[in-house]
C-alpha atoms as one frame of an Amber mdcrd trajectory, in Angstrom:
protein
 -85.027  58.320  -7.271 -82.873  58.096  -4.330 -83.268  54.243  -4.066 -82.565
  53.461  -8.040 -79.051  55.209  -7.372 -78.929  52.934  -4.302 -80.001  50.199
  -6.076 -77.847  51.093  -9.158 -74.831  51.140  -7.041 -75.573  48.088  -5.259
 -75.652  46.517  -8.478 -72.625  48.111  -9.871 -70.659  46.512  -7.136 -71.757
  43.239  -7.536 -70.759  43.296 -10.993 -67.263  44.325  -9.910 -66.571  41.569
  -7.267 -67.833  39.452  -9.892 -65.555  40.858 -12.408 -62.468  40.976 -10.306
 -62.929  37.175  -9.447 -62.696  36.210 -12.812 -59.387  37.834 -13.325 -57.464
  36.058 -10.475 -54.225  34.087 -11.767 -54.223  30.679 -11.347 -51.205  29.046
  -9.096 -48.826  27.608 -11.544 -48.265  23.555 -10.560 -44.656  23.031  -9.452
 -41.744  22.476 -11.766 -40.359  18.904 -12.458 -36.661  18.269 -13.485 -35.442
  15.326 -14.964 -31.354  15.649 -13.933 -29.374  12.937 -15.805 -27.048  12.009
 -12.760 -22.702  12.600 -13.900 -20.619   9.854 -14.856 -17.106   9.172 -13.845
 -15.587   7.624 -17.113 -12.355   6.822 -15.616  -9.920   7.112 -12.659  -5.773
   6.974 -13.739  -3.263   7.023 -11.112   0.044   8.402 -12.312   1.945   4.736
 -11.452   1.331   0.768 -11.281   2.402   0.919  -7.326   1.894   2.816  -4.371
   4.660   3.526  -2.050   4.114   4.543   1.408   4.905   8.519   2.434   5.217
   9.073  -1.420   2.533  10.956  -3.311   1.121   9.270  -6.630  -1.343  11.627
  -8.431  -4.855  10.640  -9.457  -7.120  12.066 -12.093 -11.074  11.518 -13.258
 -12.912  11.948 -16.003 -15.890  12.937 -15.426 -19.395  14.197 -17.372 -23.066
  15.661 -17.033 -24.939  17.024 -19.383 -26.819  19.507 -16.946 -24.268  20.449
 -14.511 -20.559  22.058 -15.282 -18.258  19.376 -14.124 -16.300  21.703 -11.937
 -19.453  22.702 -10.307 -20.581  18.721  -9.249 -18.658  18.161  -5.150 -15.580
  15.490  -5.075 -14.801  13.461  -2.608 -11.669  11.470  -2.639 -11.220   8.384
   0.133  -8.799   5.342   0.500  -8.742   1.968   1.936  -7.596   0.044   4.059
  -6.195   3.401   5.247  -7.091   6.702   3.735  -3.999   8.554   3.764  -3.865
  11.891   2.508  -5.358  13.856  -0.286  -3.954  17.535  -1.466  -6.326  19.359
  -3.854  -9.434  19.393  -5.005 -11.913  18.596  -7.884 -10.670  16.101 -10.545
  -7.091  15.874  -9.826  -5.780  14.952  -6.562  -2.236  13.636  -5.005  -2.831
  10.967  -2.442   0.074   9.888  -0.070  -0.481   6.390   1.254   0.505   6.260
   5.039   3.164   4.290   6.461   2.279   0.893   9.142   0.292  -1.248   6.736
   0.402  -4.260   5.963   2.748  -4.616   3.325   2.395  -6.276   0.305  -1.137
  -5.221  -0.135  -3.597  -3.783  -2.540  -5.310  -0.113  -1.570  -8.299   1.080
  -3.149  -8.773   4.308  -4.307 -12.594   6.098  -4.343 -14.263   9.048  -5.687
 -17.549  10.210  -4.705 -19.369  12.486  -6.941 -22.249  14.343  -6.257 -24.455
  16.907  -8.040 -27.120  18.974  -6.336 -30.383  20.334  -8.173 -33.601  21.677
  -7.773 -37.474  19.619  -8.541 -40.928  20.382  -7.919 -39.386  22.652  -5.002
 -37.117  20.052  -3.417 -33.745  19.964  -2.992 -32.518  16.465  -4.518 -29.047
  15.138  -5.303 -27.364  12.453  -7.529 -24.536  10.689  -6.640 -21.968   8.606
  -8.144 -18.628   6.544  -7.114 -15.944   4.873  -8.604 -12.680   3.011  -7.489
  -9.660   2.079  -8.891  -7.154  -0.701  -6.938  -3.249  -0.331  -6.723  -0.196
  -2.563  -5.618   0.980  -0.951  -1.901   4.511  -1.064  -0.321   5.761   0.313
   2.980   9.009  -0.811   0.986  10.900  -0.271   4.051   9.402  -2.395   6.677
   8.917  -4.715   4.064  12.897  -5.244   3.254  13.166  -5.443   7.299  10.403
  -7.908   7.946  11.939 -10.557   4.963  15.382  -9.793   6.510  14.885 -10.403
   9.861  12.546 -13.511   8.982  15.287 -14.762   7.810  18.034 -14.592  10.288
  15.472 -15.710  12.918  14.442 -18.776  10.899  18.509 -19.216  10.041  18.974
 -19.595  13.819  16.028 -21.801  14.331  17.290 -25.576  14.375  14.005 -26.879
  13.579  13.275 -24.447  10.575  14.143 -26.848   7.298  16.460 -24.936   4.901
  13.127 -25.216   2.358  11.152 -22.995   4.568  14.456 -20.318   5.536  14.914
 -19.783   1.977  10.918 -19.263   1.082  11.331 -15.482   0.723  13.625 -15.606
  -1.394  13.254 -14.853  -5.594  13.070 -17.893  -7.757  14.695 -15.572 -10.240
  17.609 -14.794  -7.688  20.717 -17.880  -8.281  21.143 -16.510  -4.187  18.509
 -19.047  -3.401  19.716 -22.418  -4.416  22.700 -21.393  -2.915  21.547 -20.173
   0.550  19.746 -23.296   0.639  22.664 -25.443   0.287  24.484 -23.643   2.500
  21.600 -24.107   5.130  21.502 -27.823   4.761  25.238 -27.709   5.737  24.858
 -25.929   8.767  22.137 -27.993  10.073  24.818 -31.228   9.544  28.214 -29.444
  10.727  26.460 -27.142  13.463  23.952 -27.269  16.042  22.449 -23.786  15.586
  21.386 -22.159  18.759  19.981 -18.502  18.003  20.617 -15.487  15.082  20.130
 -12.078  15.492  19.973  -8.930  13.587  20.182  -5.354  14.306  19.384  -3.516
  10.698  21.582  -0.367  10.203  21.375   0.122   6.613  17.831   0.218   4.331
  17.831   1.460   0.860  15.736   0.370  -2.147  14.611   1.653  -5.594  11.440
   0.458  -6.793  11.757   1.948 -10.318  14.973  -0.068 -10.657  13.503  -2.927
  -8.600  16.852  -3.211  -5.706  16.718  -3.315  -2.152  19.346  -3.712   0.607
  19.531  -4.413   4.095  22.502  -4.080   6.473  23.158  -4.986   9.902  25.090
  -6.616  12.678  24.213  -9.998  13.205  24.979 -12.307  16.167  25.099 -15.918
  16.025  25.297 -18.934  18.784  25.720 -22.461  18.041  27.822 -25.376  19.035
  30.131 -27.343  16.196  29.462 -30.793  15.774  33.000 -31.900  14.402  36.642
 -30.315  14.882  38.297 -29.298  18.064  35.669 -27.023  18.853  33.015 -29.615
  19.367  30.365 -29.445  21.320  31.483 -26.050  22.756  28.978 -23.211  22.008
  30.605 -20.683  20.552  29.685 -16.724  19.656  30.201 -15.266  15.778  29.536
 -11.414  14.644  29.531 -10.085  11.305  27.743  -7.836   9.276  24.704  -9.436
   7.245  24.277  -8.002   3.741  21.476  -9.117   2.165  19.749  -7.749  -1.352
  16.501  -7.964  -2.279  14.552  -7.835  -5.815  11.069  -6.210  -6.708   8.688
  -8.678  -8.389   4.931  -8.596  -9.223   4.575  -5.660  -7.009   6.339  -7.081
  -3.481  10.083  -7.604  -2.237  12.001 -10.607  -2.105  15.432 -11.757  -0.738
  18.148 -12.028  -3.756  21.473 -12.167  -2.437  22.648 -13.376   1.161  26.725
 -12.218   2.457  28.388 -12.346   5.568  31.017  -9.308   6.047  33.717  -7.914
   7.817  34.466  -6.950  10.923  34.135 -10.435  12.170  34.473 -12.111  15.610
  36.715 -14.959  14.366  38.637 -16.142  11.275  36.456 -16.288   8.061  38.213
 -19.399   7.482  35.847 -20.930  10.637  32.770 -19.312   9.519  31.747 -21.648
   5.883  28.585 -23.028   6.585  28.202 -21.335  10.167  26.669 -18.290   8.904
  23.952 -17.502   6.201  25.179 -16.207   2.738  28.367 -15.851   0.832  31.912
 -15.275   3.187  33.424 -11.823   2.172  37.484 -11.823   2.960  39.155  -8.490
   3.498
């Protein structure tokens, strides 16, 4: 009697371990996601040209069917130079830097990226798009074309072709200046031209430019009284420029006063239109 309860109980616990092994879960296999990755449909920049220091905005369009677009991470970046970037998401400002080469073309980049979940691994898609734009340091530009110009004005063995190359074909300032060059080469021996700029405006929107500054010239007359002598002439150099297809040329060259001598010496000796008080 004893050993049928033994027995009995022996066998009742069998039954139950087999029992309870039948009713163990099964581990559920892990879960795949298919994530569409976003697209950036566009980039817009708020103007046709970039000007150095000044901010031009820039906005995306962007989409994902899985993700809430102001959820996905942005990241804005320029080149050649990066410049800066204020805000965040779809819409930024970016401010060009000053110092680069000038004309030039910047591009502008967005990075996209969304972050998900699969099988139990973290994954990520990500996108990019650019978008190019005209760049200016407008006012190192003005000064470089300037200055060019004086210095190859003073340089004897610069042909009056080549001193007038930065000017605008548009601009009735260059057939002129380069008539006026030829003369000097035949009535003076040029020696050297300087220029010290004082003045630099310009207005891309309305496409004008200026440069001031005193200017210094040596050369040595071929004909008159004063042959052969090398003489010393100041003035102040005015000379306007033009915006065209995105870069700045010369327009306009004039001599003012205060000068070193009588304008009525100076016709052909400097670069530009005389201006008498």
């Amino acid at each position: 009697m004893h050993k049928r309860v033994i027995a009995g109980g022996l066998l009742t616990l069998a039954a139950l371990a087999v029992i309870g092994c039948g009713d163990s879960d099964p581990v559920s296999p892990p879960v795949v996601v298919n994530n569409t990755p976003p697209t950036i449909e566009s980039l817009a920049l708020s103007g046709t040209h970039a000007e150095a220091g000044q901010g031009i905005q820039v906005t995306a369009s962007v989409k994902d069917p899985e993700t809430p677009v102001d959820q996905l991470t942005y990241a804005w970046s320029a080149s050649p130079a990066n410049g800066v970037f204020a805000g965040s998401g779809a819409t930024v400002t970016w401010t060009p830097p000053f110092g680069q080469a000038t004309p030039a073309v910047h591009t502008v980049t967005l990075t996209v990226t969304e972050r998900y979940s699969s099988a139990g691994q973290s994954l990520q898609n990500v996108v990019t798009r650019s978008a190019t734009i005209p760049y200016n340091d407008s006012r190192a530009e003005i000064t470089a074309i300037s200055v060019q110009f004086i210095k190859d004005f003073g340089t004897y063995s610069v042909t009056p072709e080549q001193c007038v190359r930065n000017f605008s074909n548009t601009c009735p300032g260059k057939e002129a200046e380069r008539d006026d060059i030829e003369n000097n080469r035949e009535n003076f021996l040029i020696q050297s031209a300087e220029i010290t700029p004082t003045v630099v405006t310009f207005d891309k929107t309305g496409g004008t430019g200026l440069l001031e500054g005193q200017c210094v010239f040596i050369d040595i007359p071929r004909n008159g009284p004063a042959a052969g002598r090398r003489e010393r002439v100041t003035g102040i150099c005015h000379l306007e420029t033009v915006y065209e297809n995105f870069r700045w040329y010369l327009c306009v060259s004039r001599f003012d006063p205060p000068y070193s001598t009588t304008p009525l010496s100076l016709r052909w000796r400097v670069p530009g239109r005389v201006v008498f008080e």
